[in-house]
Amino acid sequence: MTAEQSTGHSAEGADGHNGLREAVRERYAAAALKVSVEGGSPCCDPEATERDERFGSTRYTSGERDTLPAEAVAELRAGERVLDLGSGGGIDVLLSARRVGPTGRVYGLDMTEEMLALALANKAKAGADNAEFLKGAIEAIPLPANSVDVVISNCVINLSTDKPAVFAETFRVLTPGGRIGVSDVVADDTLTPAQRAERGDHVGCIAGALSFAEYRRGLQAAGFTEVSITPTHQVADRMHSALVRATKPVAEPTAQPSAEAGVAAAP
């Protein structure tokens, strides 16, 4: 079977997706190196100050930031097993590890060597024995099925060029009854992919955003129920930072035909 047959994309489309992924990897590798040398925080937007203002971290007090996204979105509890998709420098992993306590465990997944090095350094400083960092892609999570109770993520899923794979993999690794609680950028249903791209680039967390309807259909096609998408503030014209929650049913539903997925691999 060729790569084109196995993915359902043309070679040209695959090349485009690979190019976008590499652009994301390079951006975050550079951000991690900059943090290692100059200090500060890696982020979704090229300029830290701009991203903080647009994506919301300056909207919270320092005490409130200590609970994001795990507390505000996923409501973590002691003893839970948690996976952070696109964990970057590991801050959300370490905050979550504190919340789930010594009987819980938190995994951070990132594809960038430089970010993983930064995360491991942060873990050593924090002394978080219940945190573990893994190298890999969020479209192919290197964990067994039914192995985590909660999946969190902060402004990362929109960067993927294969969002159905992200939703399917997230569903796979969650235990029955498990849940997702992520923050992400979501577009109004009235905006076409081309119009979203006019408002910002892919690596800046704008062009790759799904619409509200696309996000909901994508999660439901993967098997999730109780899907809610709550916008918190606008990051560009008719584009929003939003809190996304969903649950994996205790009894898995019959798989839906792929034609009903309703969400493309990209943007």
XYZ file of N, CA and C in Angstrom:
801
model
N 0.845 -1.192 0.000
C 0.000 0.000 0.000
C 0.878 1.238 0.000
N 0.562 2.165 -0.882
C 1.348 3.393 -0.946
C 0.939 4.344 0.147
N 1.801 5.351 0.381
C 1.465 6.373 1.376
C 0.191 7.080 0.996
N -0.009 7.302 -0.325
C -1.216 7.992 -0.775
C -2.454 7.167 -0.463
N -2.382 5.831 -0.683
C -3.528 4.984 -0.410
C -3.819 4.888 1.075
N -2.791 4.819 1.887
C -2.996 4.618 3.321
C -3.510 5.855 4.008
N -3.233 7.032 3.486
C -3.662 8.256 4.147
C -4.882 8.872 3.527
N -5.149 8.527 2.275
C -6.274 9.135 1.607
C -5.956 10.495 1.049
N -4.700 10.931 1.079
C -4.292 12.226 0.557
C -3.440 12.016 -0.691
N -3.428 12.981 -1.559
C -2.539 12.937 -2.698
C -1.112 13.183 -2.235
N -0.152 12.813 -3.085
C 1.243 13.065 -2.740
C 1.484 14.549 -2.553
N 0.831 15.350 -3.415
C 0.991 16.802 -3.291
C 0.442 17.299 -1.961
N -0.738 16.758 -1.570
C -1.317 17.164 -0.293
C -0.461 16.727 0.879
N 0.087 15.508 0.789
C 0.948 15.015 1.865
C 2.183 15.886 2.007
N 2.747 16.287 0.864
C 3.918 17.161 0.917
C 3.581 18.479 1.597
N 2.402 19.002 1.293
C 1.978 20.251 1.927
C 1.811 20.101 3.424
N 1.207 18.984 3.839
C 1.027 18.735 5.273
C 2.363 18.560 5.974
N 3.275 17.826 5.325
C 4.596 17.642 5.914
C 5.335 18.972 6.041
N 5.151 19.829 5.038
C 5.777 21.141 5.100
C 5.254 21.983 6.241
N 3.940 21.918 6.473
C 3.357 22.666 7.592
C 3.851 22.118 8.928
N 3.907 20.790 9.036
C 4.390 20.193 10.293
C 5.831 20.599 10.565
N 6.657 20.597 9.513
C 8.053 20.983 9.689
C 8.170 22.452 10.070
N 7.299 23.293 9.512
C 7.313 24.712 9.880
C 6.959 24.887 11.352
N 5.983 24.116 11.820
C 5.610 24.161 13.245
C 6.778 23.695 14.103
N 7.399 22.580 13.693
C 8.520 22.043 14.472
C 9.654 23.054 14.567
N 9.981 23.681 13.444
C 11.069 24.660 13.443
C 10.736 25.857 14.318
N 9.487 26.322 14.266
C 9.096 27.469 15.087
C 9.250 27.173 16.574
N 8.804 25.979 16.978
C 8.865 25.660 18.400
C 10.263 25.282 18.860
N 11.039 24.697 17.964
C 12.434 24.434 18.299
C 13.167 25.743 18.564
N 12.916 26.731 17.712
C 13.539 28.039 17.903
C 13.057 28.692 19.188
N 11.763 28.540 19.475
C 11.222 29.128 20.703
C 11.853 28.495 21.939
N 12.031 27.166 21.900
C 12.637 26.478 23.043
C 14.075 26.915 23.253
N 14.820 27.039 22.171
C 16.201 27.477 22.287
C 16.283 28.900 22.817
N 15.366 29.740 22.382
C 15.348 31.121 22.862
C 15.073 31.169 24.356
N 14.126 30.335 24.803
C 13.823 30.292 26.238
C 15.032 29.805 27.020
N 15.702 28.781 26.496
C 16.866 28.227 27.187
C 17.969 29.264 27.356
N 18.107 30.140 26.365
C 19.176 31.140 26.399
C 18.747 32.414 27.119
N 17.515 32.886 26.819
C 17.083 34.201 27.304
C 16.077 34.142 28.429
N 15.478 32.972 28.669
C 14.404 32.889 29.632
C 13.097 33.260 28.986
N 11.998 33.139 29.740
C 10.689 33.460 29.208
C 9.904 32.191 28.952
N 8.836 32.298 28.146
C 7.953 31.169 27.904
C 7.752 30.941 26.420
N 7.899 29.690 25.944
C 7.565 29.393 24.568
C 6.061 29.494 24.388
N 5.608 29.788 23.172
C 4.185 30.037 23.014
C 3.743 29.758 21.596
N 2.451 29.943 21.375
C 1.857 29.619 20.093
C 2.083 30.685 19.047
N 2.339 31.894 19.445
C 2.507 32.978 18.494
C 3.980 33.376 18.433
N 4.466 33.890 17.312
C 5.885 34.233 17.194
C 6.366 35.198 18.262
N 5.541 36.144 18.643
C 5.953 37.109 19.656
C 5.232 36.796 20.956
N 5.993 36.557 22.026
C 5.389 36.123 23.281
C 4.357 37.115 23.793
N 4.677 38.394 23.769
C 3.750 39.389 24.300
C 2.471 39.403 23.498
N 2.589 39.345 22.159
C 1.404 39.352 21.317
C 0.545 38.135 21.594
N 1.161 36.972 21.708
C 0.399 35.756 21.938
C -0.277 35.800 23.296
N 0.438 36.248 24.325
C -0.144 36.302 25.651
C -1.398 37.165 25.660
N -1.365 38.279 24.932
C -2.516 39.166 24.903
C -3.656 38.560 24.095
N -3.350 37.909 22.959
C -4.393 37.396 22.093
C -4.987 36.106 22.624
N -4.164 35.236 23.194
C -4.638 33.927 23.589
C -4.908 33.804 25.082
N -4.767 34.908 25.820
C -5.429 34.960 27.090
C -4.627 34.883 28.362
N -3.313 34.605 28.339
C -2.622 34.423 29.612
C -2.548 35.712 30.420
N -2.571 36.866 29.748
C -2.530 38.114 30.510
C -3.884 38.458 31.105
N -4.909 37.659 30.791
C -6.233 37.918 31.331
C -6.407 37.313 32.724
N -5.407 36.580 33.200
C -5.513 35.901 34.478
C -4.461 36.402 35.454
N -4.778 36.308 36.734
C -3.788 36.603 37.762
C -2.796 35.455 37.813
N -1.675 35.664 38.500
C -0.682 34.588 38.595
C -1.274 33.368 39.275
N -2.139 33.573 40.257
C -2.777 32.445 40.922
C -3.694 31.679 39.999
N -4.443 32.393 39.143
C -5.331 31.737 38.198
C -4.551 30.987 37.141
N -3.388 31.541 36.715
C -2.595 30.861 35.709
C -2.078 29.528 36.229
N -1.930 29.399 37.549
C -1.470 28.144 38.112
C -2.488 27.029 37.934
N -3.714 27.340 37.540
C -4.745 26.324 37.384
C -5.121 26.108 35.923
N -4.412 26.690 34.984
C -4.772 26.571 33.573
C -3.759 25.710 32.828
N -4.214 24.879 31.845
C -5.600 24.662 31.496
C -6.259 23.566 32.308
N -5.455 22.806 33.075
C -5.978 21.600 33.713
C -7.151 21.873 34.634
N -7.016 22.844 35.510
C -8.075 23.127 36.467
C -9.305 23.712 35.782
N -9.083 24.741 34.990
C -10.211 25.461 34.407
C -10.949 24.632 33.369
N -10.244 23.761 32.663
C -10.865 23.046 31.549
C -11.202 21.610 31.917
N -10.269 20.884 32.483
C -10.451 19.447 32.701
C -10.806 19.079 34.133
N -10.669 19.993 35.078
C -11.024 19.741 36.481
C -10.367 18.453 36.982
N -9.059 18.461 36.996
C -8.304 17.272 37.380
C -8.517 16.919 38.838
N -8.432 15.607 39.087
C -8.612 15.105 40.441
C -7.424 14.237 40.853
N -7.219 14.117 42.140
C -6.100 13.321 42.657
C -6.178 11.892 42.134
N -5.010 11.364 41.741
C -4.919 9.985 41.307
C -5.171 9.754 39.830
N -5.556 10.781 39.095
C -5.850 10.591 37.681
C -4.587 10.523 36.836
N -4.715 9.862 35.695
C -3.648 9.783 34.698
C -4.005 10.760 33.570
N -3.067 11.627 33.250
C -3.342 12.748 32.360
C -2.335 12.765 31.222
N -2.798 13.139 30.035
C -1.928 13.321 28.879
C -2.088 14.745 28.366
N -0.958 15.438 28.193
C -0.954 16.788 27.626
C -0.426 16.705 26.194
N -1.276 17.021 25.225
C -0.892 16.988 23.818
C -0.142 18.263 23.457
N 1.075 18.094 22.929
C 1.883 19.259 22.589
C 2.320 19.991 23.833
N 3.064 19.301 24.685
C 3.348 19.796 26.039
C 4.408 20.878 26.097
N 5.134 21.128 24.999
C 6.088 22.227 24.980
C 7.103 22.143 26.101
N 7.281 23.267 26.811
C 8.236 23.320 27.902
C 7.788 22.634 29.175
N 6.577 22.052 29.172
C 6.151 21.208 30.282
C 5.437 21.891 31.429
N 5.135 23.181 31.294
C 4.539 23.887 32.423
C 3.175 23.309 32.797
N 2.313 23.056 31.798
C 0.998 22.487 32.094
C 1.112 21.082 32.668
N 2.101 20.319 32.216
C 2.332 18.988 32.769
C 2.688 19.080 34.244
N 3.564 19.999 34.589
C 4.014 20.117 35.976
C 2.903 20.638 36.875
N 2.092 21.576 36.375
C 0.949 22.048 37.155
C -0.058 20.921 37.357
N -0.271 20.115 36.315
C -1.201 18.997 36.416
C -0.665 17.925 37.361
N 0.648 17.690 37.325
C 1.244 16.696 38.214
C 1.048 17.081 39.673
N 1.134 18.369 39.936
C 0.887 18.848 41.295
C -0.553 18.563 41.710
N -1.476 18.737 40.757
C -2.890 18.557 41.067
C -3.264 17.088 41.283
N -2.765 16.183 40.439
C -3.159 14.777 40.575
C -2.412 14.092 41.712
N -1.319 14.687 42.171
C -0.617 14.179 43.339
C 0.192 12.927 43.069
N 0.821 12.379 44.088
C 1.742 11.251 43.922
C 1.072 9.974 43.443
N -0.241 9.848 43.626
C -0.931 8.651 43.137
C -1.362 8.786 41.679
N -1.213 9.967 41.110
C -1.535 10.180 39.704
C -0.277 10.230 38.863
N -0.485 10.377 37.548
C 0.655 10.470 36.637
C 0.267 11.344 35.451
N 1.220 12.131 34.978
C 0.962 13.033 33.862
C 2.023 12.818 32.790
N 1.567 12.622 31.561
C 2.449 12.471 30.402
C 2.389 13.740 29.554
N 3.543 14.192 29.122
C 3.608 15.288 28.175
C 4.134 14.756 26.856
N 3.431 15.060 25.760
C 3.814 14.568 24.442
C 4.197 15.736 23.547
N 5.382 15.673 22.960
C 5.825 16.731 22.059
C 6.724 16.120 20.984
N 6.706 16.718 19.786
C 7.512 16.181 18.689
C 8.862 16.873 18.556
N 9.116 17.875 19.376
C 10.304 18.705 19.198
C 11.364 18.383 20.252
N 12.535 17.956 19.808
C 13.616 17.601 20.729
C 13.960 18.750 21.663
N 14.002 19.957 21.113
C 14.385 21.120 21.920
C 13.365 21.394 23.017
N 12.090 21.239 22.697
C 11.056 21.427 23.719
C 11.139 20.346 24.783
N 11.385 19.115 24.366
C 11.499 18.032 25.338
C 12.677 18.252 26.278
N 13.780 18.758 25.761
C 14.933 19.058 26.611
C 14.586 20.129 27.630
N 13.858 21.149 27.175
C 13.432 22.211 28.081
C 12.480 21.670 29.137
N 11.556 20.806 28.716
C 10.598 20.213 29.657
C 11.296 19.363 30.709
N 12.278 18.584 30.292
C 13.006 17.743 31.253
C 13.785 18.595 32.247
N 14.330 19.707 31.779
C 15.019 20.616 32.693
C 14.042 21.208 33.700
N 12.857 21.582 33.231
C 11.837 22.119 34.134
C 11.355 21.065 35.124
N 11.234 19.831 34.655
C 10.833 18.738 35.544
C 11.861 18.537 36.653
N 13.134 18.579 36.305
C 14.191 18.404 37.295
C 14.142 19.508 38.344
N 13.904 20.737 37.889
C 13.812 21.857 38.836
C 12.621 21.695 39.769
N 11.504 21.169 39.229
C 10.281 21.031 40.020
C 10.293 19.785 40.894
N 11.144 18.814 40.555
C 11.170 17.569 41.313
C 9.886 16.772 41.176
N 9.304 16.787 39.976
C 8.015 16.127 39.745
C 8.234 14.684 39.307
N 8.229 13.775 40.263
C 8.472 12.370 39.952
C 7.312 11.715 39.217
N 6.132 12.321 39.285
C 4.953 11.724 38.625
C 4.685 12.334 37.254
N 5.694 12.976 36.665
C 5.584 13.531 35.317
C 6.548 12.806 34.393
N 6.104 12.569 33.157
C 6.932 11.876 32.172
C 6.733 12.526 30.809
N 7.819 12.719 30.081
C 7.733 13.356 28.768
C 8.071 12.359 27.671
N 7.247 12.362 26.624
C 7.363 11.425 25.518
C 7.568 12.171 24.208
N 8.388 11.602 23.331
C 8.544 12.188 22.005
C 7.588 11.499 21.044
N 6.874 12.306 20.273
C 5.966 11.737 19.293
C 5.011 12.776 18.758
N 4.178 12.339 17.826
C 3.186 13.212 17.201
C 1.827 12.986 17.830
N 1.028 14.039 17.896
C -0.303 13.914 18.496
C -1.243 13.124 17.590
N -0.847 12.900 16.342
C -1.630 12.064 15.435
C -1.322 10.575 15.603
N -0.305 10.233 16.378
C 0.090 8.840 16.623
C 0.664 8.759 18.038
N -0.199 8.780 19.022
C 0.196 8.894 20.424
C 0.882 7.604 20.890
N 2.098 7.688 21.423
C 2.841 6.487 21.841
C 2.444 5.989 23.227
N 1.151 5.719 23.397
C 0.634 5.156 24.638
C -0.381 4.067 24.292
N -0.565 3.081 25.177
C -1.551 2.023 24.906
C -2.983 2.552 24.940
N -3.894 1.775 24.382
C -5.312 2.105 24.455
C -5.776 2.085 25.908
N -6.747 2.938 26.206
C -7.388 2.971 27.528
C -6.387 3.188 28.669
N -5.418 4.081 28.433
C -4.334 4.222 29.411
C -4.366 5.527 30.199
N -5.205 6.508 29.818
C -5.269 7.769 30.556
C -6.726 8.139 30.829
N -6.915 8.910 31.874
C -8.259 9.333 32.270
C -8.657 10.673 31.666
N -7.647 11.512 31.397
C -7.917 12.868 30.930
C -6.880 13.248 29.876
N -7.328 13.947 28.831
C -6.420 14.538 27.853
C -6.618 16.046 27.868
N -5.515 16.771 28.027
C -5.550 18.224 28.005
C -4.663 18.718 26.873
N -4.824 19.967 26.508
C -3.996 20.564 25.467
C -4.263 22.060 25.468
N -3.245 22.825 25.120
C -3.376 24.278 25.141
C -2.926 24.856 23.803
N -3.894 25.154 22.940
C -3.615 25.823 21.662
C -2.655 25.012 20.789
N -2.958 23.718 20.626
C -2.078 22.833 19.859
C -2.832 22.081 18.756
N -4.040 21.607 19.028
C -4.748 20.780 18.058
C -4.934 21.521 16.743
N -5.137 22.835 16.796
C -5.304 23.604 15.561
C -4.065 23.548 14.669
N -2.915 23.221 15.241
C -1.677 23.147 14.466
C -1.558 21.857 13.657
N -2.347 20.844 13.996
C -2.249 19.562 13.317
C -2.801 19.661 11.898
N -2.170 18.932 10.976
C -2.673 18.848 9.605
C -3.563 17.623 9.411
N -3.763 16.824 10.456
C -4.632 15.650 10.381
C -5.456 15.565 11.661
N -6.407 16.442 11.785
C -7.192 16.518 13.012
C -8.050 15.283 13.269
N -8.618 14.623 12.224
C -9.334 13.373 12.513
C -8.452 12.342 13.209
N -7.167 12.273 12.825
C -6.251 11.339 13.480
C -6.034 11.733 14.938
N -5.939 13.039 15.215
C -5.770 13.500 16.595
C -6.975 13.098 17.432
N -8.180 13.311 16.896
C -9.394 12.972 17.642
C -9.499 11.462 17.852
N -9.164 10.678 16.821
C -9.234 9.224 16.935
C -8.220 8.694 17.947
N -6.993 9.222 17.910
C -5.967 8.787 18.839
C -6.294 9.199 20.280
N -6.835 10.379 20.435
C -7.243 10.827 21.765
C -8.314 9.902 22.321
N -9.281 9.551 21.488
C -10.346 8.632 21.903
C -9.755 7.273 22.284
N -8.800 6.792 21.495
C -8.203 5.475 21.734
C -7.503 5.382 23.081
N -6.715 6.393 23.440
C -5.912 6.286 24.660
C -6.719 6.565 25.923
N -7.886 7.181 25.784
C -8.711 7.453 26.957
C -9.406 6.183 27.452
N -9.534 6.064 28.747
C -10.324 4.990 29.326
C -11.810 5.274 29.087
N -12.652 4.254 29.032
C -14.094 4.512 28.959
C -14.534 5.395 30.128
N -15.270 6.439 29.814
C -15.638 7.421 30.825
C -14.636 8.546 30.953
N -13.501 8.422 30.247
C -12.489 9.475 30.284
C -12.954 10.714 29.533
N -12.195 11.787 29.638
C -12.651 13.065 29.093
C -11.498 13.878 28.525
N -11.835 14.800 27.662
C -10.874 15.782 27.195
C -11.302 17.151 27.713
N -10.308 17.981 27.982
C -10.545 19.370 28.353
C -9.407 20.191 27.779
N -9.642 20.810 26.630
C -8.571 21.517 25.937
C -8.975 22.950 25.657
N -7.985 23.796 25.493
C -8.214 25.132 24.959
C -7.659 25.150 23.542
N -8.373 25.814 22.638
C -7.960 25.830 21.243
C -8.560 27.050 20.556
N -8.104 27.310 19.352
C -8.660 28.393 18.546
C -9.730 27.807 17.638
N -10.897 28.448 17.607
C -12.037 27.963 16.830
C -12.608 29.126 16.027
N -12.998 28.830 14.786
C -13.516 29.864 13.885
C -15.038 29.843 13.854
N -15.627 30.998 13.584
C -17.063 31.044 13.335
C -17.404 30.144 12.160
N -18.599 29.574 12.175
C -19.012 28.683 11.097
C -19.128 29.404 9.759
N -19.226 30.713 9.788
C -19.363 31.478 8.545
C -18.053 31.660 7.805
N -16.923 31.377 8.441
C -15.621 31.600 7.816
C -15.161 30.370 7.037
N -14.787 30.568 5.796
C -14.203 29.492 4.994
C -12.744 29.299 5.412
N -12.132 28.149 5.070
C -10.700 27.977 5.343
C -9.847 29.095 4.757
N -10.191 29.563 3.559
C -9.423 30.644 2.948
C -9.536 31.928 3.765
N -10.713 32.196 4.279
C -10.902 33.396 5.095
C -10.156 33.281 6.425
N -10.078 32.090 6.972
C -9.313 31.898 8.213
C -7.826 32.166 7.950
N -7.340 31.694 6.802
C -5.933 31.896 6.456
C -5.609 33.371 6.257
N -6.605 34.171 5.848
C -6.389 35.606 5.681
C -6.146 36.293 7.017
N -6.571 35.670 8.105
C -6.494 36.283 9.431
C -5.226 35.915 10.189
N -4.441 35.001 9.657
C -3.201 34.615 10.318
C -2.660 33.342 9.716
N -1.400 33.015 10.000
C -0.806 31.833 9.387
C -1.041 30.586 10.227
N -0.585 29.446 9.694
C -0.826 28.169 10.353
C -0.048 28.051 11.659
N 1.235 28.390 11.618
C 2.049 28.240 12.825
C 1.673 29.254 13.898
N 0.904 30.270 13.526
C 0.414 31.242 14.494
C -0.930 30.879 15.089
N -1.380 29.630 14.872
C -2.598 29.093 15.486
C -3.890 29.655 14.892
N -3.848 30.213 13.685
C -5.042 30.806 13.103
C -5.529 30.025 11.882
N -4.699 29.901 10.862
C -5.146 29.319 9.595
C -5.618 27.878 9.739
N -5.060 27.128 10.689
C -5.433 25.725 10.852
C -6.628 25.470 11.741
N -7.277 26.517 12.227
C -8.390 26.345 13.160
C -9.617 25.763 12.469
N -10.300 24.879 13.151
C -11.584 24.372 12.699
C -12.688 25.350 13.086
N -13.830 25.236 12.423
C -15.000 25.997 12.845
C -15.663 25.267 14.016
N -16.624 25.927 14.655
C -17.349 25.289 15.765
C -18.015 24.000 15.291
N -18.689 24.050 14.143
C -19.391 22.868 13.634
C -18.416 21.765 13.248
N -17.314 22.128 12.612
C -16.309 21.133 12.218
C -15.698 20.460 13.439
N -15.413 21.231 14.460
C -14.822 20.680 15.681
C -15.785 19.683 16.327
N -17.053 20.091 16.427
C -18.044 19.222 17.055
C -18.220 17.920 16.255
N -18.342 18.038 14.929
C -18.520 16.852 14.104
C -17.297 15.942 14.172
N -16.107 16.541 14.208
C -14.892 15.741 14.283
C -14.814 14.921 15.556
N -15.142 15.530 16.675
C -15.131 14.812 17.948
C -16.213 13.737 17.982
N -17.394 14.057 17.491
C -18.477 13.072 17.481
C -18.167 11.913 16.561
N -17.536 12.182 15.411
C -17.164 11.108 14.493
C -16.156 10.154 15.117
N -15.304 10.673 15.998
C -14.326 9.827 16.693
C -14.973 9.000 17.791
N -16.208 9.339 18.174
C -16.925 8.585 19.192
C -17.246 9.348 20.456
N -16.809 10.614 20.545
C -17.034 11.387 21.764
C -18.495 11.817 21.905
N -18.916 11.954 23.147
C -20.239 12.479 23.466
C -20.077 13.673 24.419
N -21.177 14.308 24.739
C -21.191 15.442 25.665
C -20.204 16.522 25.220
N -20.187 16.793 23.939
C -19.254 17.773 23.385
C -19.757 19.185 23.674
N -18.889 20.016 24.229
C -19.207 21.429 24.427
C -18.015 22.270 23.998
N -18.306 23.375 23.326
C -17.264 24.292 22.857
C -17.677 25.692 23.283
N -16.934 26.248 24.225
C -17.314 27.523 24.832
C -16.280 28.587 24.512
N -16.632 29.570 23.666
C -15.666 30.638 23.367
C -15.416 31.499 24.590
N -14.176 31.925 24.765
C -13.833 32.770 25.909
C -13.524 34.208 25.497
N -12.840 34.395 24.376
C -12.561 35.732 23.878
C -12.099 35.649 22.435
N -12.170 36.745 21.725
C -11.816 36.784 20.311
C -10.318 36.985 20.144
N -9.717 36.209 19.232
C -8.283 36.338 18.955
C -8.026 36.953 17.582
N -9.039 36.945 16.733
C -9.006 37.596 15.421
C -10.466 37.771 15.014
N -10.696 38.474 13.922
C -12.060 38.708 13.478
C -12.810 37.396 13.281
N -13.852 37.162 14.112
C -14.687 35.966 14.063
C -13.911 34.674 14.321
N -12.817 34.802 15.071
C -12.060 33.639 15.525
C -11.820 33.778 17.023
N -11.940 32.658 17.741
C -12.025 32.717 19.191
C -11.113 31.698 19.872
N -10.622 32.072 21.039
C -10.072 31.084 21.949
C -11.262 30.424 22.632
N -11.254 29.102 22.714
C -12.410 28.386 23.242
C -11.979 27.224 24.118
N -12.854 26.856 25.048
C -12.660 25.692 25.900
C -13.495 24.554 25.319
N -12.835 23.432 25.050
C -13.480 22.293 24.409
C -13.486 21.116 25.376
N -14.670 20.577 25.613
C -14.808 19.425 26.509
C -15.598 18.334 25.806
N -15.259 17.081 26.099
C -15.992 15.945 25.554
C -15.667 14.717 26.387
N -16.496 13.678 26.255
C -16.357 12.470 27.059
C -16.346 11.235 26.172
N -15.514 10.262 26.527
C -15.547 8.950 25.884
C -16.585 8.105 26.604
N -17.607 7.618 25.920
C -18.656 6.863 26.611
C -18.114 5.621 27.314
N -18.793 5.234 28.369
C -18.403 4.015 29.075
C -18.578 2.814 28.154
N -19.667 2.786 27.390
C -19.869 1.775 26.365
C -19.625 2.438 25.021
N -18.596 1.991 24.300
C -18.230 2.635 23.048
C -19.339 2.451 22.015
N -19.717 3.533 21.313
C -20.763 3.442 20.287
C -20.259 2.727 19.044
N -21.198 2.269 18.230
C -20.830 1.663 16.954
C -20.152 2.707 16.083
N -19.048 2.330 15.439
C -18.294 3.277 14.625
C -19.173 3.852 13.528
N -19.056 5.154 13.304
C -19.805 5.821 12.258
C -19.046 5.718 10.942
N -19.767 5.708 9.807
C -19.079 5.711 8.503
C -18.169 6.911 8.387
N -17.009 6.724 7.755
C -16.029 7.798 7.652
C -16.576 9.000 6.917
N -17.551 8.801 6.030
C -18.106 9.917 5.277
C -18.798 10.919 6.174
N -19.171 10.479 7.392
C -19.864 11.365 8.307
C -18.927 12.172 9.166
N -17.634 11.958 8.975
C -16.665 12.655 9.829
C -16.847 14.144 9.764
N -17.040 14.687 8.579
C -17.346 16.109 8.452
C -16.219 17.037 8.782
N -14.972 16.535 8.874
C -13.846 17.411 9.165
C -12.676 16.959 8.321
N -12.096 17.872 7.630
C -10.977 17.547 6.748
C -9.691 17.426 7.546
N -8.714 16.750 6.934
C -7.411 16.618 7.593
C -6.767 17.953 7.804
N -6.989 18.899 6.960
C -6.490 20.255 7.109
C -7.593 21.179 6.660
N -7.796 22.367 7.237
C -6.714 23.169 7.792
C -6.193 22.631 9.086
